[in-house]
Amino acid sequence: MNNKIIRLGHGAGGILTNQLIKTIVLKYFTNTTLRRLEDSAELNVKKNNIAFTTDSYVIDPIFFPGSDIGSLAIYGTVNDLAMKGAIPKFISLSLIIEEGFSIEKLKKILKSASQAAHRAGVSVVCGDTKVVERGKADKIFITTSGIGIIKLHLGKEKIQIGDHIIVSGTIGDHGIAVMNERLQLGLKSTIRSDAAPLNVITTKLFHHTSAIHFMRDPTRGGIASVLNEIVDGTTKGIMIYERDLPIRREVRGACEILGLDPLYVANEGKFVALVDRKSASTLLKKIRNQPLGRNAKIIGEVISEPKGVWLKTKIGGTHPLLQLEAEGLPRIC
Amino acid sequence: MNNKIIRLGHGAGGILTNQLIKTIVLKYFTNTTLRRLEDSAELNVKKNNIAFTTDSYVIDPIFFPGSDIGSLAIYGTVNDLAMKGAIPKFISLSLIIEEGFSIEKLKKILKSASQAAHRAGVSVVCGDTKVVERGKADKIFITTSGIGIIKLHLGKEKIQIGDHIIVSGTIGDHGIAVMNERLQLGLKSTIRSDAAPLNVITTKLFHHTSAIHFMRDPTRGGIASVLNEIVDGTTKGIMIYERDLPIRREVRGACEILGLDPLYVANEGKFVALVDRKSASTLLKKIRNQPLGRNAKIIGEVISEPKGVWLKTKIGGTHPLLQLEAEGLPRIC
């Protein structure tokens, strides 16, 4: 194994990505905000705490059922802010375009991003455009950054043993929709990306100040990877119940054909929330009252032992949900 | 001319870039902040106004005399904030890396970015890493966004006829250093990129609340393009005096060989300030007191007639400095 070059897995959101960030990136940039390795930075601007986040989108293909790179770039960044307990407000949008890219497609992407921003209630307030020679980039890459006003202070340190884990809807839709399009699998299905603005739901939960302990959106690497990141560095474990996982029949079928575990497949419009067990059913009801959250379920809980992330299967067995070295789906966002 | 595809000039910072932004991007994203088309957005977060900016860096080559893509990505964003009268505070850093890129080079770039952040007094607080397949990107692209606290309220509406124009040092150094390296011109010279954090100078000027009217850093497209952007949409003109332009002898020589006008060559550590004429010499002195500003000069003034940007040559002629359709140096930042 050549450790001197970048591999696709370094960008896949698994162990390799984690290693790259911890052993290389954090070596050069050390501040307490960045070291938390959360998706958004919490910044104190005098009296108002703001959340600040960034993501680059290199998804292939750029158009896919249910969304495209434009709206994805807005929702992805909006969702990172929402997960931080913030109201997303301002977005920056920077384009790297390959020479020869179709202006018509650019318009389509920008229109889609614009509609997404409108739906999420954010303003795109600054941007940049760079063009590189033909063959030096793949069609278009978009980097968005976002600023939000923090309303709810969340953190791993708030997670308690016994907390219930809510997922806001069906899992794996985005990854399977993109794979179906990319590989031209021709799966006869209605599977569409779930790309959507999560702040539409989370903003309704903000008055439950102490009941919500932590939130994350399971994008690259899916639910299993995100849950692993959540327990990483804590002394707690997580148990997930297979029978409670909301998975569309078509997604389950596609995963079987492709040999994928839906727990590791990317989502772009779902979140997991770790909440106080006493408030869990109230919160679940509020989430299900929103169209985007109507399939929400309680899927598991925080446990003291064993450490790590575990799946209780339908037939009663228990097996570990390990963090993958590099997930099998590059360029999924 | 094919108007349906993206051309390199669309990313070059001239008329084509301007058209792309005005006719396509602004069509989909309309808010008063973005419409100002300044390099940073001014955001009101309750009582504190913050500046927010983003830029993607696709420079080729990634290492060049005086700097590299890492420090450039920090300084470029820091400088956009400084030009907005802000104290740069927080930076996001997002990487798009080509599969197979050398980890050693990545470390070198991150180290350089880290040192640049230290020098500029900013913290890199969030980031992202994506990897694309070999041949789908050119080594590494970096997108940074930045947040700063606004201390000085600047705007085109403050520009007055008679304002003096200060440039903070020699022009064209960055563009020529990069071209020399990229084209392996082998010009025997000591030309290095001027990439540097301008907030080191501008922060010292912030108590001159009413004397500074507008600032911009002349990056892509150089001084001439930036001055055109400044008068665009106003009823004023600008006259520049050739005899007062600070240009290194080696840069002038290289421009002659390459057939370039130094007024259109990119800088990464210089600014132009439009200031009240009565305060101009005081401000000039303060700028020259800083090591980064020791070659600063007053190079021109704002005039009522004729509109547009003009150069008074050494031999007394006057000729227009037009905005170029697309500058000749792609991927200069």
XYZ file of C-alpha atoms in Angstrom:
666
model
C 0.000 0.000 0.000
C 1.377 3.358 -1.078
C 1.007 5.800 1.793
C 2.513 8.697 -0.063
C -0.297 9.507 -2.429
C -3.900 10.544 -2.076
C -6.353 7.750 -2.697
C -10.023 8.067 -3.505
C -10.778 6.731 -0.034
C -9.156 9.813 1.486
C -12.253 11.661 0.391
C -14.802 9.008 1.227
C -15.615 9.923 4.807
C -14.323 6.725 6.439
C -11.211 5.824 8.398
C -8.848 7.098 5.684
C -10.491 10.518 5.642
C -10.361 10.613 9.399
C -6.666 9.726 9.402
C -5.879 12.337 6.783
C -7.585 15.013 8.837
C -6.238 13.948 12.213
C -2.664 13.190 11.185
C -2.134 15.826 8.552
C -4.678 18.631 8.510
C -4.914 19.110 12.280
C -1.136 19.087 12.472
C -1.094 22.431 10.729
C -4.281 24.018 11.998
C -4.736 23.770 15.711
C -7.451 25.678 17.438
C -10.108 24.413 19.795
C -12.892 25.121 17.310
C -11.385 23.075 14.480
C -10.227 20.252 16.768
C -13.836 19.448 17.578
C -14.095 18.196 13.970
C -17.762 18.966 13.769
C -19.377 19.948 10.517
C -19.833 23.558 11.546
C -17.595 25.776 13.630
C -19.212 27.660 16.485
C -17.952 31.212 16.518
C -18.463 33.821 19.137
C -18.932 37.216 17.533
C -19.282 39.239 20.689
C -22.782 38.496 21.941
C -24.037 36.364 19.080
C -22.709 32.900 18.504
C -22.669 32.012 14.858
C -22.111 28.695 13.137
C -19.760 28.582 10.127
C -19.349 25.612 7.791
C -18.014 24.673 4.362
C -18.277 21.765 1.922
C -17.111 21.100 -1.618
C -19.456 19.207 -3.933
C -17.916 16.984 -6.610
C -20.863 14.641 -7.107
C -20.949 12.505 -10.263
C -23.289 12.634 -12.144
C -24.194 16.293 -11.650
C -27.886 15.632 -12.394
C -29.735 12.734 -10.755
C -33.303 11.848 -9.794
C -34.571 14.218 -7.123
C -31.755 16.773 -7.174
C -28.543 18.003 -8.792
C -25.187 19.440 -7.723
C -26.710 22.929 -7.385
C -29.428 22.237 -4.846
C -27.221 19.662 -3.130
C -24.561 22.334 -2.551
C -27.151 24.535 -0.849
C -28.895 21.840 1.195
C -25.659 20.208 2.309
C -24.368 23.420 3.831
C -27.751 24.474 5.209
C -28.024 21.078 6.884
C -24.597 21.323 8.504
C -25.736 24.583 10.089
C -29.101 23.129 11.136
C -27.320 20.219 12.835
C -25.408 22.757 14.909
C -28.683 24.094 16.335
C -28.412 27.154 14.119
C -30.784 29.046 11.878
C -29.000 29.089 8.501
C -28.810 32.641 7.124
C -26.045 33.336 4.600
C -24.395 31.179 1.948
C -21.341 31.700 -0.251
C -21.133 29.836 -3.538
C -17.898 29.266 -5.436
C -17.733 27.552 -8.821
C -14.842 25.725 -10.459
C -15.934 25.026 -14.025
C -14.289 23.005 -16.785
C -13.689 24.901 -20.005
C -16.338 23.864 -22.532
C -19.044 23.193 -19.934
C -22.521 23.942 -21.229
C -23.924 27.319 -20.205
C -27.390 25.758 -20.369
C -26.416 23.213 -17.754
C -24.806 25.925 -15.637
C -28.075 27.844 -15.729
C -30.017 24.759 -14.752
C -27.687 24.177 -11.800
C -27.825 27.780 -10.638
C -31.608 27.849 -10.955
C -31.829 24.732 -8.875
C -29.474 26.198 -6.257
C -31.532 29.359 -6.202
C -34.772 27.445 -5.614
C -33.072 25.418 -2.908
C -31.886 28.602 -1.174
C -35.413 29.976 -1.320
C -36.843 26.794 0.144
C -34.259 26.799 2.929
C -34.761 30.486 3.657
C -31.108 31.454 3.107
C -29.459 34.149 0.999
C -26.502 33.508 -1.276
C -24.495 36.653 -0.516
C -21.096 36.154 -2.127
C -19.409 33.934 -4.668
C -16.552 33.300 -7.039
C -16.117 31.719 -10.474
C -12.997 30.021 -11.743
C -12.566 28.184 -15.042
C -9.857 25.588 -15.708
C -8.775 24.088 -19.021
C -10.667 21.206 -20.612
C -9.718 17.967 -18.884
C -8.431 19.725 -15.739
C -11.719 19.374 -13.834
C -14.826 17.213 -14.269
C -17.605 19.507 -15.527
C -18.300 21.527 -12.387
C -17.358 21.545 -8.712
C -19.194 23.774 -6.233
C -18.013 24.879 -2.823
C -20.503 26.490 -0.471
C -19.913 27.970 2.954
C -22.630 28.996 5.355
C -23.265 31.163 8.373
C -26.081 30.610 10.841
C -27.223 32.022 14.159
C -26.951 29.448 16.919
C -30.173 28.955 18.885
C -29.560 25.623 20.535
C -26.274 24.660 22.130
C -25.528 21.052 21.260
C -22.448 19.002 21.883
C -21.152 15.481 22.397
C -20.677 16.304 26.083
C -24.476 16.570 26.443
C -25.070 12.971 25.319
C -26.411 10.773 28.170
C -26.657 7.027 28.557
C -30.272 6.158 27.782
C -30.692 8.906 25.167
C -32.942 7.815 22.348
C -31.809 8.072 18.751
C -34.291 9.468 16.276
C -33.778 9.300 12.519
C -35.887 11.812 10.620
C -36.918 9.495 7.763
C -36.010 6.678 5.378
C -32.314 5.990 4.892
C -30.114 5.368 1.858
C -32.285 7.152 -0.731
C -29.635 9.639 -1.923
C -26.806 7.154 -2.376
C -28.939 4.646 -4.248
C -30.517 7.304 -6.504
C -27.041 8.548 -7.476
C -25.597 5.057 -7.997
C -28.572 4.046 -10.118
C -27.990 7.094 -12.326
C -24.199 6.841 -12.419
C -23.940 3.164 -13.187
C -27.010 3.238 -15.429
C -28.270 0.286 -13.437
C -31.694 0.841 -14.889
C -33.303 -0.281 -11.656
C -36.991 0.164 -12.341
C -37.728 2.261 -9.351
C -38.924 5.544 -8.095
C -35.892 6.077 -5.907
C -35.013 9.756 -5.733
C -32.381 11.600 -3.754
C -33.778 12.874 -0.465
C -31.822 16.158 -0.741
C -33.811 18.642 1.356
C -33.323 21.489 3.841
C -33.365 20.060 7.358
C -33.724 23.467 9.015
C -37.381 23.321 7.994
C -37.765 20.624 10.664
C -35.115 21.544 13.204
C -36.202 25.161 13.586
C -39.507 23.841 14.985
C -37.641 21.970 17.708
C -35.513 24.803 19.044
C -37.632 25.555 22.101
C -36.849 22.052 23.437
C -33.692 23.582 24.775
C -32.513 20.811 27.032
C -34.096 17.710 25.453
C -31.995 17.663 22.266
C -28.388 16.700 23.003
C -26.770 16.199 19.611
C -27.680 16.126 15.920
C -25.854 15.056 12.749
C -26.840 14.474 9.154
C -25.669 11.083 7.883
C -24.207 12.038 4.484
C -21.001 10.319 3.207
C -20.704 6.949 4.927
C -24.344 6.903 6.029
C -25.883 6.342 9.452
C -23.273 3.818 10.598
C -20.346 6.177 9.922
C -22.021 9.127 11.624
C -22.907 7.085 14.716
C -19.295 5.922 14.900
C -18.112 9.524 14.756
C -20.554 10.393 17.533
C -19.267 7.764 19.979
C -15.635 8.273 18.922
C -13.770 9.805 21.849
C -16.600 9.159 24.311
C -16.939 6.246 26.756
C -20.401 5.332 25.466
C -21.882 2.928 22.977
C -24.906 2.978 20.662
C -27.383 0.149 19.995
C -29.531 0.316 16.842
C -32.575 -1.938 16.308
C -32.817 -3.345 12.788
C -36.583 -3.832 13.031
C -37.050 -0.069 13.574
C -34.963 1.197 10.661
C -37.061 3.071 8.096
C -35.847 1.830 4.684
C -37.821 1.997 1.467
C -38.477 -1.372 -0.145
C -36.841 -0.231 -3.416
C -33.735 0.959 -1.569
C -33.488 -2.306 0.313
C -33.825 -4.205 -2.974
C -31.203 -2.075 -4.734
C -28.808 -2.506 -1.809
C -29.196 -6.279 -2.053
C -28.392 -6.226 -5.771
C -25.374 -3.946 -5.246
C -24.146 -5.705 -2.120
C -24.454 -2.542 -0.057
C -25.611 -2.081 3.527
C -28.158 0.786 3.628
C -26.692 1.827 6.980
C -23.565 2.915 5.088
C -25.324 4.631 2.188
C -25.406 8.453 1.981
C -28.405 10.616 2.786
C -28.834 14.322 2.019
C -32.100 15.155 3.729
C -32.116 13.180 6.961
C -30.742 13.701 10.428
C -30.145 11.653 13.530
C -30.888 13.313 16.854
C -29.777 12.048 20.257
C -32.465 13.181 22.661
C -33.470 12.837 26.288
C -35.476 9.588 26.556
C -38.326 11.229 28.464
C -38.891 13.765 25.675
C -38.290 11.347 22.805
C -41.910 10.611 21.916
C -42.904 14.295 22.057
C -40.016 15.221 19.772
C -40.767 12.318 17.436
C -44.348 13.537 17.103
C -43.189 17.070 16.229
C -40.790 15.745 13.609
C -43.468 13.512 12.072
C -45.802 16.502 11.851
C -43.470 17.973 9.222
C -43.782 16.582 5.658
C -40.001 16.045 5.522
C -40.114 14.105 8.801
C -43.225 11.989 8.351
C -41.241 8.717 8.317
C -39.172 9.558 11.392
C -38.549 6.764 13.885
C -36.757 6.046 17.116
C -34.093 3.582 15.966
C -31.908 3.018 18.984
C -30.351 4.304 22.178
C -27.129 5.278 23.872
C -25.715 2.506 26.074
C -22.924 2.284 28.619
C -21.600 -1.092 27.425
C -20.357 -2.302 25.023
C -18.552 0.699 23.532
C -18.894 1.279 19.798
C -21.928 1.025 17.532
C -24.063 -2.140 17.480
C -26.964 -3.490 15.501
C -29.552 -5.742 17.146
C -30.818 -7.788 14.201
C -34.413 -8.823 13.617
C -33.619 -12.379 14.649
C -32.059 -11.235 17.915
C -28.322 -11.315 17.168
C -25.989 -8.388 17.827
C -23.218 -7.353 15.508
C -20.877 -4.378 15.399
C -21.321 -1.564 12.881
C -17.678 -0.723 12.262
C -16.338 2.389 10.652
C -15.276 1.519 7.109
C -11.808 2.326 5.871
C -13.254 3.911 2.745
C -16.826 3.566 1.638
C -17.488 2.137 -1.794
C -19.210 5.155 -3.250
C -16.840 7.980 -4.155
C -18.188 11.347 -5.311
C -21.602 10.805 -3.731
C -21.770 14.496 -2.713
C -18.133 32.445 -31.276
C -19.900 29.738 -29.364
C -21.951 31.351 -26.619
C -23.235 28.101 -25.256
C -20.146 26.816 -23.550
C -17.892 28.018 -20.811
C -14.635 29.479 -22.033
C -11.467 30.017 -20.060
C -12.140 33.740 -20.220
C -15.296 33.242 -18.162
C -13.003 32.716 -15.226
C -10.470 35.401 -16.056
C -11.988 38.366 -14.266
C -12.651 40.521 -17.341
C -15.744 41.379 -19.349
C -16.695 37.721 -19.918
C -16.612 36.972 -16.195
C -18.631 40.071 -15.540
C -21.214 39.069 -18.171
C -21.456 35.564 -16.779
C -22.119 36.900 -13.309
C -24.499 39.671 -14.322
C -26.512 37.789 -16.942
C -26.562 34.338 -15.414
C -25.570 34.176 -11.764
C -27.464 37.273 -10.627
C -30.506 36.061 -12.515
C -30.896 33.281 -9.992
C -29.604 34.900 -6.829
C -31.023 38.307 -6.192
C -30.459 40.033 -2.918
C -29.111 43.480 -2.241
C -25.943 42.116 -0.662
C -24.952 39.959 -3.630
C -25.960 42.579 -6.212
C -23.257 44.892 -4.923
C -20.795 42.412 -6.483
C -18.112 43.273 -4.017
C -15.556 40.736 -2.923
C -17.049 40.390 0.549
C -20.644 40.480 1.648
C -21.524 42.769 4.515
C -23.824 40.970 6.903
C -25.697 42.370 9.821
C -25.757 39.849 12.637
C -27.819 41.857 15.068
C -25.463 44.512 16.404
C -22.248 43.358 14.767
C -21.734 43.743 11.058
C -19.593 40.995 9.677
C -17.952 40.602 6.296
C -18.225 37.250 4.498
C -16.282 36.259 1.393
C -15.252 33.236 -0.649
C -12.755 32.380 -3.384
C -11.636 29.215 -5.144
C -7.948 28.858 -5.950
C -6.980 26.875 -9.055
C -3.561 28.432 -9.650
C -1.126 26.630 -11.929
C 1.604 25.834 -10.953
C 0.724 25.188 -7.316
C 4.220 26.162 -6.138
C 5.889 29.340 -7.403
C 8.504 31.826 -6.184
C 7.301 33.636 -3.095
C 4.191 31.558 -2.363
C 2.052 28.534 -3.197
C -1.633 27.660 -3.503
C -1.896 27.152 0.278
C -0.789 30.560 1.492
C -2.440 32.194 -1.518
C -5.790 30.686 -0.489
C -5.424 32.242 2.957
C -4.116 35.650 1.894
C -6.604 36.026 -0.942
C -9.563 35.603 1.395
C -7.996 37.606 4.224
C -7.398 40.435 1.756
C -10.983 40.445 0.516
C -12.084 40.948 4.123
C -9.462 43.628 4.756
C -10.665 45.527 1.670
C -14.125 45.602 3.219
C -12.784 47.509 6.235
C -12.980 44.351 8.317
C -10.666 42.605 10.745
C -10.361 39.057 9.320
C -11.116 36.456 11.997
C -12.259 33.049 10.779
C -11.412 31.030 7.674
C -12.891 27.836 6.195
C -10.695 25.695 3.971
C -12.078 23.125 1.539
C -9.873 20.865 -0.563
C -10.622 19.113 -3.848
C -7.717 16.765 -4.476
C -6.870 14.603 -7.482
C -6.421 10.921 -6.706
C -2.702 10.152 -6.671
C -1.642 13.596 -5.458
C 1.449 13.494 -3.296
C 0.800 13.560 0.458
C 4.156 15.287 0.851
C 3.014 18.145 -1.358
C -0.298 18.298 0.480
C 1.602 18.695 3.747
C 3.763 21.413 2.259
C 0.660 23.288 1.085
C -1.141 22.938 4.419
C 1.952 24.030 6.321
C 2.231 27.072 4.130
C -1.494 27.855 4.618
C -1.057 27.442 8.353
C 1.871 29.864 8.459
C -0.088 32.316 6.337
C -3.053 32.126 8.728
C -0.718 32.761 11.647
C 0.831 35.755 9.916
C -2.615 37.174 9.094
C -3.941 36.535 12.601
C -6.861 34.362 11.474
C -8.060 30.924 12.578
C -8.999 28.156 10.162
C -12.099 26.853 11.938
C -13.765 24.429 9.527
C -13.000 22.515 6.378
C -13.797 19.709 4.009
C -11.834 17.254 1.875
C -13.014 15.692 -1.355
C -11.016 13.449 -3.677
C -11.829 12.898 -7.355
C -10.453 10.268 -9.718
C -7.128 10.720 -11.481
C -7.541 13.092 -14.409
C -10.781 14.599 -13.045
C -9.051 17.558 -11.367
C -5.610 19.157 -11.701
C -3.642 18.228 -8.548
C -5.424 20.374 -5.971
C -8.024 23.125 -5.816
C -8.648 25.046 -2.593
C -11.699 27.080 -1.682
C -11.526 29.363 1.330
C -14.259 31.461 2.861
C -13.719 34.091 5.504
C -15.542 36.053 8.166
C -14.379 39.382 9.549
C -15.695 42.069 11.861
C -16.361 45.304 10.008
C -14.662 48.326 11.522
C -14.773 50.790 8.669
C -17.808 51.273 6.456
C -16.647 51.658 2.875
C -18.626 51.820 -0.315
C -18.630 53.145 -3.852
C -21.166 55.753 -2.765
C -18.477 57.376 -0.587
C -16.135 58.015 -3.514
C -15.751 61.758 -4.251
C -14.397 63.620 -7.234
C -10.874 64.656 -6.308
C -10.204 61.548 -4.197
C -6.623 60.421 -4.463
C -5.775 56.869 -5.407
C -3.071 55.152 -3.396
C -1.518 51.848 -4.423
C 0.198 50.069 -1.554
C 3.291 48.918 -3.474
C 4.812 47.651 -6.715
C 2.422 46.128 -9.227
C 2.445 42.979 -11.358
C 4.821 40.913 -9.203
C 2.457 37.977 -8.603
C 1.375 37.492 -12.202
C 4.903 37.686 -13.581
C 6.316 35.330 -10.924
C 3.645 32.737 -11.772
C 4.034 33.107 -15.539
C 7.807 32.811 -15.258
C 7.376 29.564 -13.341
C 4.538 28.159 -15.446
C 6.060 28.841 -18.832
C 9.576 28.049 -17.605
C 10.618 31.327 -19.152
C 13.828 31.148 -17.196
C 13.870 34.918 -16.838
C 16.926 35.538 -14.723
C 15.228 37.546 -12.091
C 14.347 37.800 -8.477
C 10.650 38.299 -9.165
C 8.560 36.703 -6.455
C 4.823 36.680 -5.873
C 3.798 39.504 -3.549
C 1.209 37.269 -1.785
C 0.797 38.810 1.669
C -1.874 39.648 4.258
C -3.096 43.198 3.668
C -4.893 43.415 6.997
C -1.461 43.962 8.534
C -1.546 47.400 6.887
C -5.246 48.199 6.771
C -5.906 47.541 10.447
C -3.552 50.448 11.225
C -5.705 52.790 9.145
C -9.077 52.031 10.700
C -9.239 55.116 12.903
C -9.269 57.302 9.775
C -12.963 56.665 9.700
C -14.035 59.214 7.137
C -10.874 59.672 5.053
C -10.881 56.213 3.415
C -13.716 55.871 0.921
C -13.095 52.597 -0.872
C -10.480 49.840 -1.091
C -9.907 46.908 -3.454
C -7.101 44.448 -4.059
C -6.143 44.250 -7.737
C -5.910 40.474 -8.229
C -7.147 38.859 -11.484
C -7.043 41.488 -14.236
C -4.751 43.782 -12.253
C -5.066 47.472 -11.390
C -6.776 48.444 -14.652
C -9.589 45.891 -14.223
C -10.202 46.816 -10.598
C -10.341 50.533 -11.380
C -12.850 49.793 -14.141
C -14.993 47.855 -11.686
C -14.806 50.764 -9.272
C -16.118 53.355 -11.756
C -18.608 50.920 -13.300
C -22.098 52.094 -12.431
C -20.907 55.495 -11.182
C -20.818 58.809 -13.062
C -17.146 59.351 -12.308
C -13.839 58.719 -14.039
C -10.317 57.878 -12.879
C -7.024 59.312 -14.151
C -3.809 57.388 -13.468
C -0.351 58.912 -13.949
C 2.146 56.574 -15.613
C 5.137 58.356 -14.089
C 3.874 57.553 -10.573
C 3.278 53.825 -11.025
C 5.543 51.722 -8.796
C 6.778 48.873 -11.036
C 9.893 46.803 -10.439
C 12.458 46.991 -13.237
C 12.423 43.174 -13.624
C 8.617 43.143 -13.877
C 8.664 45.887 -16.465
C 11.272 43.938 -18.435
C 9.338 40.680 -18.248
C 6.134 42.438 -19.331
C 7.942 43.823 -22.366
C 9.175 40.359 -23.340
C 5.721 38.822 -22.836
C 3.798 41.675 -24.412
C 1.850 42.309 -21.234
C 0.765 45.591 -19.671
C 1.671 45.532 -15.952
C -1.545 47.422 -15.227
C -3.428 44.238 -16.187
C -1.198 41.780 -14.334
C -2.413 40.174 -11.095
C -1.247 41.129 -7.607
C -1.871 39.212 -4.376
C -0.487 41.552 -1.745
C -1.395 45.039 -2.888
C -4.404 47.276 -2.553
C -5.718 50.459 -4.081
C -7.417 52.899 -1.741
C -9.567 55.840 -2.802
C -9.089 58.454 -0.103
C -10.007 62.014 0.721
C -7.404 64.235 -0.987
C -6.747 66.266 2.166
C -5.808 63.128 4.122
C -3.944 61.420 1.294
C -0.397 62.292 2.331
C -1.022 61.371 5.974
C -2.457 58.003 4.930
C 0.370 57.426 2.452
C 2.897 58.007 5.225
C 1.160 55.494 7.499
C 1.098 52.885 4.745
C 4.785 53.447 3.932
C 5.627 52.963 7.607
C 4.611 49.311 7.249
C 7.156 46.959 5.637
C 4.462 45.637 3.254
C 3.601 49.197 2.218
C 7.022 50.779 1.882
C 6.680 51.276 -1.886
C 3.190 52.790 -1.700
C 2.452 55.744 -3.969
C -0.337 58.083 -4.940
C -0.959 57.084 -8.555
C -4.004 59.042 -9.622
C -7.299 60.660 -8.773
C -11.028 60.525 -9.278
C -12.248 62.923 -11.984
C -15.645 64.119 -13.135
C -14.849 63.943 -16.859
C -14.189 61.902 -18.924
C -15.911 58.813 -17.514
C -13.975 55.569 -17.467
C -10.357 54.884 -16.548
C -7.527 56.829 -18.176
C -3.756 56.748 -18.210
C -1.760 59.958 -18.537
C 1.463 58.740 -20.147
C 4.946 59.967 -19.333
C 5.078 61.890 -22.580
C 1.798 63.632 -21.841
C -0.719 61.657 -23.888
C -3.929 60.253 -22.455
C -5.299 56.853 -23.343
C -8.156 54.758 -22.002
C -7.534 51.701 -19.807
C -10.368 49.511 -21.022
C -11.711 46.461 -19.323
C -10.416 43.407 -21.178
C -12.798 40.763 -22.441
C -10.650 38.070 -20.874
C -7.164 38.588 -19.546
C -4.383 36.519 -21.056
C -3.382 34.741 -17.872
C -5.793 32.003 -16.810
C -5.366 30.239 -13.469
C -3.320 33.037 -11.948
C -5.028 32.525 -8.567
